[in-house]
Short mmCIF file of C-alpha atoms in Angstrom, two decimals:
data_model
loop_
_atom_site.label_atom_id
_atom_site.label_comp_id
_atom_site.label_asym_id
_atom_site.label_seq_id
_atom_site.Cartn_x
_atom_site.Cartn_y
_atom_site.Cartn_z
CA UNK A 6 -0.05 0.05 0.03
CA UNK A 7 1.46 3.42 -0.78
CA UNK A 8 1.60 6.46 1.29
CA UNK A 9 -1.29 8.04 -0.57
CA UNK A 10 -3.46 5.00 0.09
CA UNK A 11 -3.10 5.06 3.66
CA UNK A 12 -5.85 5.91 5.90
CA UNK A 13 -5.52 8.23 8.78
CA UNK A 14 -7.62 6.32 11.50
CA UNK A 15 -7.51 9.17 13.85
CA UNK A 16 -9.90 11.05 11.59
CA UNK A 17 -12.51 8.25 11.84
CA UNK A 18 -13.83 9.06 15.35
CA UNK A 19 -17.44 10.19 15.63
CA UNK A 20 -19.66 10.24 18.67
CA UNK A 21 -23.45 9.72 18.35
CA UNK A 22 -25.80 11.17 21.08
CA UNK A 23 -28.76 8.93 21.97
CA UNK A 24 -31.25 11.77 20.91
CA UNK A 25 -29.73 11.63 17.49
CA UNK A 26 -30.07 7.80 16.92
CA UNK A 27 -32.42 6.73 14.22
CA UNK A 28 -35.78 5.22 15.63
CA UNK A 29 -36.04 1.73 13.89
CA UNK A 30 -38.77 -0.78 14.56
CA UNK A 31 -38.58 -4.38 13.30
CA UNK A 32 -41.30 -5.11 10.78
CA UNK A 33 -42.73 -8.66 11.73
CA UNK A 34 -44.21 -8.79 8.31
CA UNK A 35 -41.25 -7.51 6.08
CA UNK A 36 -38.89 -9.23 8.61
CA UNK A 37 -36.38 -6.36 8.51
CA UNK A 38 -35.93 -3.03 10.40
CA UNK A 39 -37.78 0.17 9.17
CA UNK A 40 -37.52 3.72 10.02
CA UNK A 41 -40.29 4.93 12.28
CA UNK A 42 -42.33 7.91 10.83
CA UNK A 43 -43.19 9.02 14.48
CA UNK A 44 -40.78 11.79 15.93
CA UNK A 45 -39.87 10.86 19.40
CA UNK A 46 -41.00 13.11 22.08
CA UNK A 47 -39.78 13.34 25.69
CA UNK A 48 -43.35 13.80 26.87
CA UNK A 49 -44.63 10.84 25.10
CA UNK A 50 -48.16 9.38 25.51
CA UNK A 51 -49.09 5.99 27.22
CA UNK A 52 -49.08 4.17 23.77
CA UNK A 53 -45.19 4.59 23.81
CA UNK A 54 -44.79 2.63 26.95
CA UNK A 55 -46.57 -0.41 25.39
CA UNK A 56 -44.64 0.19 22.19
CA UNK A 57 -41.57 0.01 24.35
CA UNK A 58 -42.02 -3.40 25.73
CA UNK A 59 -43.43 -4.65 22.36
CA UNK A 60 -40.32 -3.43 20.43
CA UNK A 61 -38.09 -5.02 23.01
CA UNK A 62 -40.13 -8.51 22.54
CA UNK A 63 -39.73 -8.45 18.54
CA UNK A 64 -36.32 -7.81 18.48
CA UNK A 65 -35.34 -10.50 20.72
CA UNK A 66 -37.89 -12.94 19.25
CA UNK A 67 -36.57 -12.35 15.71
CA UNK A 68 -33.07 -13.06 17.12
CA UNK A 69 -34.17 -16.32 18.54
CA UNK A 70 -35.47 -17.40 15.29
CA UNK A 71 -32.14 -16.85 13.87
CA UNK A 72 -30.55 -19.14 16.16
CA UNK A 73 -29.85 -22.85 14.57
CA UNK A 74 -31.68 -24.41 17.47
CA UNK A 75 -34.98 -22.77 16.86
CA UNK A 76 -34.91 -22.36 13.05
CA UNK A 77 -35.46 -25.62 11.37
CA UNK A 78 -33.66 -26.16 8.09
CA UNK A 79 -35.19 -27.35 4.77
CA UNK A 80 -33.87 -31.04 5.42
CA UNK A 81 -35.44 -31.18 9.10
CA UNK A 82 -38.81 -32.74 8.99
CA UNK A 83 -39.33 -34.08 12.52
CA UNK A 84 -40.82 -31.61 15.09
CA UNK A 85 -38.25 -32.84 17.69
CA UNK A 86 -35.27 -31.93 15.37
CA UNK A 87 -35.72 -28.35 16.57
CA UNK A 88 -36.90 -26.24 19.64
CA UNK A 89 -40.29 -24.83 19.08
CA UNK A 90 -41.92 -21.85 20.91
CA UNK A 91 -45.59 -22.07 22.18
CA UNK A 92 -47.71 -18.83 22.40
CA UNK A 93 -49.14 -18.73 25.80
CA UNK A 94 -52.72 -18.17 24.43
CA UNK A 95 -52.46 -21.81 22.99
CA UNK A 96 -52.12 -23.36 26.64
CA UNK A 97 -55.73 -23.33 27.48
CA UNK A 98 -56.81 -26.93 27.35
CA UNK A 99 -53.48 -28.52 27.00
CA UNK A 100 -53.18 -29.41 30.71
CA UNK A 101 -50.07 -31.53 31.77
CA UNK A 102 -48.33 -30.80 28.48
CA UNK A 103 -44.79 -30.02 28.04
CA UNK A 104 -43.85 -26.78 26.43
CA UNK A 105 -41.12 -24.11 25.73
CA UNK A 106 -42.31 -20.47 26.40
CA UNK A 107 -40.81 -17.17 25.33
CA UNK A 108 -41.92 -13.76 27.23
CA UNK A 109 -41.26 -11.24 29.78
CA UNK A 110 -41.13 -11.77 33.53
CA UNK A 111 -43.76 -9.45 35.30
CA UNK A 112 -45.42 -9.22 38.67
CA UNK A 113 -49.10 -8.78 37.78
CA UNK A 114 -50.09 -9.50 41.62
CA UNK A 115 -48.03 -9.05 44.60
CA UNK A 116 -45.89 -12.11 45.54
CA UNK A 117 -46.58 -13.96 42.17
CA UNK A 118 -44.29 -14.16 38.91
CA UNK A 119 -46.17 -14.15 35.63
CA UNK A 120 -44.60 -14.51 32.03
CA UNK A 121 -46.43 -12.30 29.26
CA UNK A 122 -45.95 -12.51 25.47
CA UNK A 123 -47.72 -10.55 22.63
CA UNK A 124 -51.19 -11.91 23.48
CA UNK A 125 -51.47 -13.23 26.91
CA UNK A 126 -49.86 -14.07 30.19
CA UNK A 127 -49.65 -17.06 32.57
CA UNK A 128 -48.61 -17.44 36.30
CA UNK A 129 -45.25 -19.23 36.78
CA UNK A 130 -44.36 -21.69 39.53
CA UNK A 131 -40.42 -21.48 39.85
CA UNK A 132 -40.19 -23.48 43.01
CA UNK A 133 -38.46 -26.20 41.20
CA UNK A 134 -36.89 -24.07 38.49
CA UNK A 135 -33.11 -24.62 37.35
CA UNK A 136 -31.75 -21.35 35.87
CA UNK A 137 -28.92 -20.45 33.97
CA UNK A 138 -26.48 -17.51 34.63
CA UNK A 139 -27.75 -13.99 34.90
CA UNK A 140 -30.02 -11.81 36.87
CA UNK A 141 -33.72 -12.13 36.37
CA UNK A 142 -35.65 -9.10 36.95
CA UNK A 143 -39.25 -7.75 36.39
CA UNK A 144 -39.01 -6.78 32.53
CA UNK A 145 -36.53 -9.44 31.53
CA UNK A 146 -37.27 -11.53 28.73
CA UNK A 147 -36.57 -15.39 29.24
CA UNK A 148 -37.23 -18.89 27.75
CA UNK A 149 -39.04 -21.20 30.09
CA UNK A 150 -39.61 -24.86 29.77
CA UNK A 151 -41.98 -26.70 31.97
CA UNK A 152 -45.56 -28.15 32.09
CA UNK A 153 -48.82 -26.51 32.03
CA UNK A 154 -50.59 -27.83 35.16
CA UNK A 155 -54.45 -28.73 36.01
CA UNK A 156 -54.12 -25.47 38.33
CA UNK A 157 -53.59 -23.30 35.18
CA UNK A 158 -50.11 -22.36 36.49
CA UNK A 159 -47.07 -22.99 34.34
CA UNK A 160 -44.67 -25.16 36.31
CA UNK A 161 -41.17 -24.01 35.11
CA UNK A 162 -38.48 -26.91 35.18
CA UNK A 163 -35.68 -24.71 33.46
CA UNK A 164 -35.29 -21.05 32.77
CA UNK A 165 -32.65 -18.90 30.49
CA UNK A 166 -32.05 -15.87 28.88
CA UNK A 167 -32.50 -15.97 25.00
CA UNK A 168 -29.34 -17.15 23.19
CA UNK A 169 -27.26 -13.93 21.99
CA UNK A 170 -26.30 -13.15 18.31
CA UNK A 171 -22.96 -12.01 17.61
CA UNK A 172 -22.47 -8.58 15.55
CA UNK A 173 -21.27 -10.65 12.52
CA UNK A 174 -24.47 -12.73 12.32
CA UNK A 175 -26.46 -9.62 12.70
CA UNK A 176 -24.74 -7.86 9.94
CA UNK A 177 -25.27 -10.83 7.53
CA UNK A 178 -29.02 -10.32 8.00
CA UNK A 179 -29.16 -6.56 8.06
CA UNK A 180 -26.26 -5.42 6.18
CA UNK A 181 -27.97 -2.65 4.64
CA UNK A 182 -29.66 -1.13 7.86
CA UNK A 183 -27.95 2.07 9.39
CA UNK A 184 -28.50 1.50 13.21
CA UNK A 185 -26.28 4.79 13.97
CA UNK A 186 -27.42 7.25 11.61
CA UNK A 187 -23.89 8.03 10.34
CA UNK A 188 -24.53 6.83 6.72
CA UNK A 189 -21.48 5.30 5.02
CA UNK A 190 -18.18 5.18 6.30
CA UNK A 191 -15.80 7.85 5.17
CA UNK A 192 -13.42 5.46 3.41
CA UNK A 193 -13.72 1.98 1.81
CA UNK A 194 -14.54 -0.60 4.56
CA UNK A 195 -11.79 -3.09 3.59
CA UNK A 196 -9.08 -0.50 3.65
CA UNK A 197 -10.37 1.14 7.08
CA UNK A 198 -10.49 -2.35 8.69
CA UNK A 199 -7.18 -3.15 7.39
CA UNK A 200 -5.60 0.11 9.06
CA UNK A 201 -7.65 -0.36 12.12
CA UNK A 202 -5.95 -3.81 12.66
CA UNK A 203 -2.72 -2.51 11.92
CA UNK A 204 -2.83 0.52 14.13
CA UNK A 205 -1.94 -1.23 17.37
CA UNK A 206 -0.91 1.98 19.02
CA UNK A 207 -4.41 3.29 18.83
CA UNK A 208 -6.06 2.98 22.39
CA UNK A 209 -8.86 4.61 24.37
CA UNK A 210 -8.52 5.71 28.09
CA UNK A 211 -11.83 4.88 30.12
CA UNK A 212 -12.16 6.66 33.56
CA UNK A 213 -15.35 6.71 35.72
CA UNK A 214 -16.50 8.73 38.69
CA UNK A 215 -14.19 11.69 37.96
CA UNK A 216 -15.02 13.83 40.88
CA UNK A 217 -13.68 17.29 39.96
CA UNK A 218 -14.48 18.60 43.45
CA UNK A 219 -12.15 16.27 45.04
CA UNK A 220 -8.40 17.74 45.23
CA UNK A 221 -7.08 13.98 45.25
CA UNK A 222 -8.78 13.14 41.90
CA UNK A 223 -7.21 16.35 40.22
CA UNK A 224 -3.96 15.10 41.57
CA UNK A 225 -4.37 11.79 40.13
CA UNK A 226 -5.58 13.15 36.73
CA UNK A 227 -2.49 15.08 36.53
CA UNK A 228 -0.34 12.02 36.93
CA UNK A 229 -2.31 10.16 34.37
CA UNK A 230 -2.01 13.04 31.94
CA UNK A 231 1.49 13.43 32.57
CA UNK A 232 2.14 9.76 32.14
CA UNK A 233 0.70 9.72 28.74
CA UNK A 234 2.21 13.29 27.72
CA UNK A 235 5.70 11.75 28.25
CA UNK A 236 4.92 8.38 26.57
CA UNK A 237 5.66 7.62 22.94
CA UNK A 238 1.93 6.75 22.38
CA UNK A 239 -0.72 9.11 23.18
CA UNK A 240 -4.44 8.04 23.49
CA UNK A 241 -6.81 8.75 20.60
CA UNK A 242 -9.38 9.55 23.13
CA UNK A 243 -10.09 9.96 26.95
CA UNK A 244 -13.57 8.92 27.81
CA UNK A 245 -14.46 10.46 31.37
CA UNK A 246 -17.62 9.45 32.90
CA UNK A 247 -19.33 11.07 35.92
CA UNK A 248 -20.32 11.64 38.40
CA UNK A 249 -18.20 14.80 37.82
CA UNK A 250 -18.73 15.95 41.41
CA UNK A 251 -19.08 13.92 44.92
CA UNK A 252 -20.94 16.65 46.47
CA UNK A 253 -24.62 16.35 45.31
CA UNK A 254 -25.39 19.82 46.51
CA UNK A 255 -22.50 21.65 45.12
CA UNK A 256 -23.01 25.39 44.05
CA UNK A 257 -23.64 25.54 40.18
CA UNK A 258 -21.03 28.32 39.92
CA UNK A 259 -18.48 25.94 41.79
CA UNK A 260 -19.36 22.96 39.42
CA UNK A 261 -18.71 25.29 36.43
CA UNK A 262 -15.40 26.21 38.04
CA UNK A 263 -14.39 22.72 38.28
CA UNK A 264 -14.65 22.21 34.56
CA UNK A 265 -12.64 25.23 33.98
CA UNK A 266 -10.04 23.98 36.26
CA UNK A 267 -9.92 20.77 34.33
CA UNK A 268 -9.64 22.71 31.06
CA UNK A 269 -6.55 24.50 32.34
CA UNK A 270 -5.21 21.26 33.58
CA UNK A 271 -5.51 19.52 30.14
CA UNK A 272 -4.04 22.56 28.41
CA UNK A 273 -0.67 22.14 30.31
CA UNK A 274 -0.06 18.92 28.44
CA UNK A 275 -0.01 20.24 24.94
CA UNK A 276 0.34 16.96 23.39
CA UNK A 277 -2.80 15.60 24.71
CA UNK A 278 -4.90 18.78 24.23
CA UNK A 279 -3.68 18.76 20.53
CA UNK A 280 -4.14 15.07 19.38
CA UNK A 281 -6.61 13.50 22.02
CA UNK A 282 -10.30 13.60 21.92
CA UNK A 283 -12.00 14.14 25.55
CA UNK A 284 -15.50 12.46 25.55
CA UNK A 285 -17.52 13.52 28.71
CA UNK A 286 -20.56 11.25 29.54
CA UNK A 287 -22.62 12.63 32.51
CA UNK A 288 -23.59 10.39 35.64
CA UNK A 289 -26.91 10.39 37.40
CA UNK A 290 -25.72 13.09 39.69
CA UNK A 291 -24.47 15.50 36.94
CA UNK A 292 -26.85 18.40 35.89
CA UNK A 293 -28.59 17.51 32.84
CA UNK A 294 -32.14 18.02 30.98
CA UNK A 295 -33.18 14.42 31.52
CA UNK A 296 -34.78 15.06 35.15
CA UNK A 297 -33.41 11.61 36.41
CA UNK A 298 -34.40 9.61 33.39
CA UNK A 299 -32.37 7.92 30.64
CA UNK A 300 -31.21 8.61 28.26
CA UNK A 301 -29.44 11.81 29.73
CA UNK A 302 -28.88 14.87 27.65
CA UNK A 303 -25.36 16.06 27.55
CA UNK A 304 -24.09 18.43 30.46
CA UNK A 305 -25.24 22.05 29.70
CA UNK A 306 -23.04 24.51 27.82
CA UNK A 307 -23.21 27.07 30.93
CA UNK A 308 -21.23 24.57 32.83
CA UNK A 309 -18.75 23.61 30.16
CA UNK A 310 -18.23 26.84 27.93
CA UNK A 311 -14.64 27.36 28.87
CA UNK A 312 -13.82 23.61 27.98
CA UNK A 313 -15.26 23.80 24.68
CA UNK A 314 -13.82 26.96 23.90
CA UNK A 315 -10.11 25.97 25.03
CA UNK A 316 -9.97 22.20 24.38
CA UNK A 317 -10.72 21.90 20.83
CA UNK A 318 -11.43 18.04 20.91
CA UNK A 319 -13.63 18.23 23.88
CA UNK A 320 -16.90 16.41 23.30
CA UNK A 321 -19.94 16.33 25.68
CA UNK A 322 -22.06 13.46 25.02
CA UNK A 323 -25.19 12.06 26.33
CA UNK A 324 -25.54 9.01 28.50
CA UNK A 325 -25.39 6.49 26.81
CA UNK A 326 -23.64 7.49 23.73
CA UNK A 327 -22.03 5.71 20.79
CA UNK A 328 -18.67 5.94 19.48
CA UNK A 329 -17.74 4.99 15.78
CA UNK A 330 -14.16 4.35 15.38
CA UNK A 331 -13.33 3.09 11.83
CA UNK A 332 -15.29 0.05 11.47
CA UNK A 333 -16.01 -0.42 15.04
CA UNK A 334 -19.15 0.69 17.13
CA UNK A 335 -18.53 1.38 20.81
CA UNK A 336 -21.11 1.87 23.44
CA UNK A 337 -20.58 3.97 26.44
CA UNK A 338 -22.96 3.83 29.48
CA UNK A 339 -22.42 5.12 32.94
CA UNK A 340 -24.81 3.60 35.45
CA UNK A 341 -24.53 1.78 38.66
CA UNK A 342 -26.13 -1.24 36.96
CA UNK A 343 -25.03 -4.07 38.90
CA UNK A 344 -26.14 -3.01 42.34
CA UNK A 345 -29.79 -2.18 40.63
CA UNK A 346 -29.82 -5.55 39.13
CA UNK A 347 -29.13 -7.33 42.06
CA UNK A 348 -31.54 -5.49 44.49
CA UNK A 349 -34.43 -5.86 41.87
CA UNK A 350 -33.81 -9.68 41.05
CA UNK A 351 -36.92 -11.93 41.01
CA UNK A 352 -34.36 -14.86 40.71
CA UNK A 353 -30.87 -14.31 41.89
CA UNK A 354 -27.96 -15.62 39.99
CA UNK A 355 -26.92 -19.36 40.65
CA UNK A 356 -23.36 -18.75 42.00
CA UNK A 357 -22.62 -22.29 41.77
CA UNK A 358 -22.59 -22.12 38.11
CA UNK A 359 -20.56 -19.08 37.92
CA UNK A 360 -18.96 -17.35 40.99
CA UNK A 361 -17.90 -14.31 39.37
CA UNK A 362 -20.96 -11.76 39.70
CA UNK A 363 -19.63 -9.49 36.75
CA UNK A 364 -20.00 -12.34 34.45
CA UNK A 365 -23.82 -12.53 35.39
CA UNK A 366 -24.06 -8.79 34.78
CA UNK A 367 -22.52 -8.96 31.27
CA UNK A 368 -24.66 -11.84 30.35
CA UNK A 369 -27.88 -10.05 31.52
CA UNK A 370 -27.08 -6.84 29.40
CA UNK A 371 -25.92 -8.69 26.37
CA UNK A 372 -28.37 -11.42 26.20
CA UNK A 373 -31.34 -8.83 26.87
CA UNK A 374 -30.00 -6.83 24.08
CA UNK A 375 -30.74 -3.46 26.46
CA UNK A 376 -28.52 -1.54 28.69
CA UNK A 377 -30.90 -1.13 31.47
CA UNK A 378 -33.21 -4.17 31.69
CA UNK A 379 -34.75 -3.41 34.84
CA UNK A 380 -38.27 -1.85 35.91
CA UNK A 381 -39.14 1.55 34.77
CA UNK A 382 -40.20 2.21 38.35
CA UNK A 383 -36.53 1.74 39.56
CA UNK A 384 -34.97 3.44 36.64
CA UNK A 385 -37.13 5.64 34.58
CA UNK A 386 -36.64 5.78 30.60
CA UNK A 387 -37.88 8.24 28.28
CA UNK A 388 -40.66 5.82 26.41
CA UNK A 389 -39.97 7.14 23.00
CA UNK A 390 -36.31 6.87 23.29
CA UNK A 391 -35.81 3.52 24.48
CA UNK A 392 -34.38 2.55 21.11
CA UNK A 393 -31.26 4.46 22.23
CA UNK A 394 -30.63 1.92 25.13
CA UNK A 395 -30.86 -1.16 22.59
CA UNK A 396 -27.73 -3.46 22.15
CA UNK A 397 -29.07 -4.55 18.60
CA UNK A 398 -26.75 -5.17 16.70
CA UNK A 399 -24.30 -5.86 19.57
CA UNK A 400 -21.37 -3.40 19.53
CA UNK A 401 -17.93 -4.34 19.35
CA UNK A 402 -16.93 -2.91 22.59
CA UNK A 403 -19.24 -1.94 25.45
CA UNK A 404 -17.96 0.34 28.19
CA UNK A 405 -20.14 -0.11 31.52
CA UNK A 406 -19.06 2.50 33.75
CA UNK A 407 -20.24 0.89 36.88
CA UNK A 408 -18.88 1.18 40.52
CA UNK A 409 -18.37 -2.36 40.76
CA UNK A 410 -14.97 -3.81 40.44
CA UNK A 411 -13.12 -3.31 37.21
CA UNK A 412 -13.20 -5.86 34.69
CA UNK A 413 -12.67 -6.67 30.99
CA UNK A 414 -14.14 -9.66 29.27
CA UNK A 415 -15.47 -10.92 25.92
CA UNK A 416 -18.98 -12.39 25.55
CA UNK A 417 -20.64 -13.06 22.21
CA UNK A 418 -17.89 -11.36 20.47
CA UNK A 419 -18.48 -7.99 22.24
CA UNK A 420 -15.61 -6.82 24.53
CA UNK A 421 -16.97 -5.58 27.81
CA UNK A 422 -15.05 -3.01 29.83
CA UNK A 423 -15.83 -1.47 33.51
CA UNK A 424 -13.03 1.05 34.37
CA UNK A 425 -14.29 0.77 38.12
CA UNK A 426 -14.69 3.91 40.37
CA UNK A 427 -11.59 5.98 40.00
CA UNK A 428 -11.53 7.65 43.38
CA UNK A 429 -12.39 4.27 45.31
CA UNK A 430 -9.97 1.87 43.44
CA UNK A 431 -6.57 3.39 44.07
CA UNK A 432 -7.17 5.65 40.78
CA UNK A 433 -7.35 2.72 38.57
CA UNK A 434 -8.60 2.95 34.74
CA UNK A 435 -8.72 0.80 31.86
CA UNK A 436 -7.45 1.09 28.28
CA UNK A 437 -9.15 -0.33 25.30
CA UNK A 438 -7.21 -1.33 22.25
CA UNK A 439 -9.36 -1.54 19.09
CA UNK A 440 -6.94 -3.36 17.02
CA UNK A 441 -6.82 -6.42 19.16
CA UNK A 442 -10.18 -5.70 21.04
CA UNK A 443 -8.90 -6.24 24.41
CA UNK A 444 -8.60 -4.12 27.43
CA UNK A 445 -5.87 -3.61 30.50
CA UNK A 446 -6.47 -2.23 33.72
CA UNK A 447 -3.93 0.64 34.89
CA UNK A 448 -3.25 2.23 38.28
CA UNK A 449 -2.03 5.84 39.15
CA UNK A 450 -1.08 5.44 42.83
CA UNK A 451 -0.33 8.43 44.79
CA UNK A 452 2.06 8.58 47.36
#
C-alpha cells in the first residue's frame, strides 16, 4: 500500500448522542428494520410505553428465530429436530403437556411471577426451577421450559435468557440497515478495517467517577495525563464518565469552575490537548435536562463553556452514547447497573454455576439486548427513546462505567469493559485497544 493509499484512522472518530439515533422498528411482516415515521417526544403518550416492551419483544424474538436450534432447516422434517416456541394463549385446554415458552417476566400480582407475551400471560411456579446464569428482574425476557398444570399455572423446570447473536451474524441479516444514522463510512470499509487492525498504537482511556471537586482526584488526573504526555503513545481518546462531583449539593458556579480547572489542567499537556479527544459522559448526579431519566442529555453548555472553547477536541455526550471508530461501534454507558440489578432480581444468580458476579452482569445486559433491563419504576426511561438503549446489533465494545470492580471480558464477540470507580480503586482506569479488541487495567497510585 502506498503512502497515498494510507488511511488516517484518527480522523475516523465520531460520537453519536442518544437523541440523534434513528428510531428503527422491526417489521414482523417484512422481516426487517424500518425507520419509524413518528418523531420521538420526551413527553410521550401512554401508547409509547406499550410500544417500548413490544419492540423489545419483537427484536429478541426475531433474534431467537435466527438461532440454529430454533430455526429448522429445509432438510429437517421431524418436530423434535428443533426447539419450538409455544404462544401462551394456546396453553388453554392443554393441561399436563410440556412446552417451551418465550416472554417477559412480570409481577401482575403481589408475590406472584407471571410470563407475558404478545397476546396473553400465565402465572409461573418457579419453586423447582433450574436457571442459567444471569440476573432475572421484572421486565427481562426469558425462555421457560416446563409443564402447564391442572391449576392453570406453568410449572417451570428450566429458565434461561434467549441466546445471544454476534455482531457478525446480525450484519449478515441486516447489512443494509444504518443503526447509528452515520450513513456510509468515510473510506472504503476493507481499507479502513485493514488500517484499524494495523494501528496497534491506537487506544482509548476510560475513567469513571471523575470527581472534579476532590483535590486528590485532580492530583491523580495530573499524574495520569503526565504519564501519557511523556509516553511514546498518546491516547486517541479519553472517555471520562461522571459523576463529575462527589457533593450532590454543590453550588452551580463551583461545578462550572471545576470544569474550567480541568480545562486548564488539560492545556498544560500540549500533546494530549492537541491530539486526543476528550469525551465527557454524565452520571446520574450531574446536571442534565433529563430529570433523572434515561437517556441523559449532555451536560449544559453553561457549565462547560470554557472547556468547549479551549480544548478543541472536547465532546460532551449523552448517557449512553455511541462511538464509531473506523469500522467499530463502541457503546458507553454510565450507570450503577450491577447494584440495581441485584437489588431488583426476582431470581438471584446461581453462583454455583458461575461465581464471578460481573459475568452475570455482562450476560444479563448482552442477552437482553438492552443497557438497562430493570423495571421503569426503578430506573425511569423516556419511553420514546428506549431505542437509544438497545444493544442490537451488539457493539464491538461495551464500556459499562459501573462502581463495581474493574473488569474486561468478551462475551458473544463483544468486549465488555468496566473501568471501576476512579476514586475508590486506587485511581485505576482501563485502556481499550481497538486493533486487538482487548483492554488492560492501569493504576495511578498516589504517594
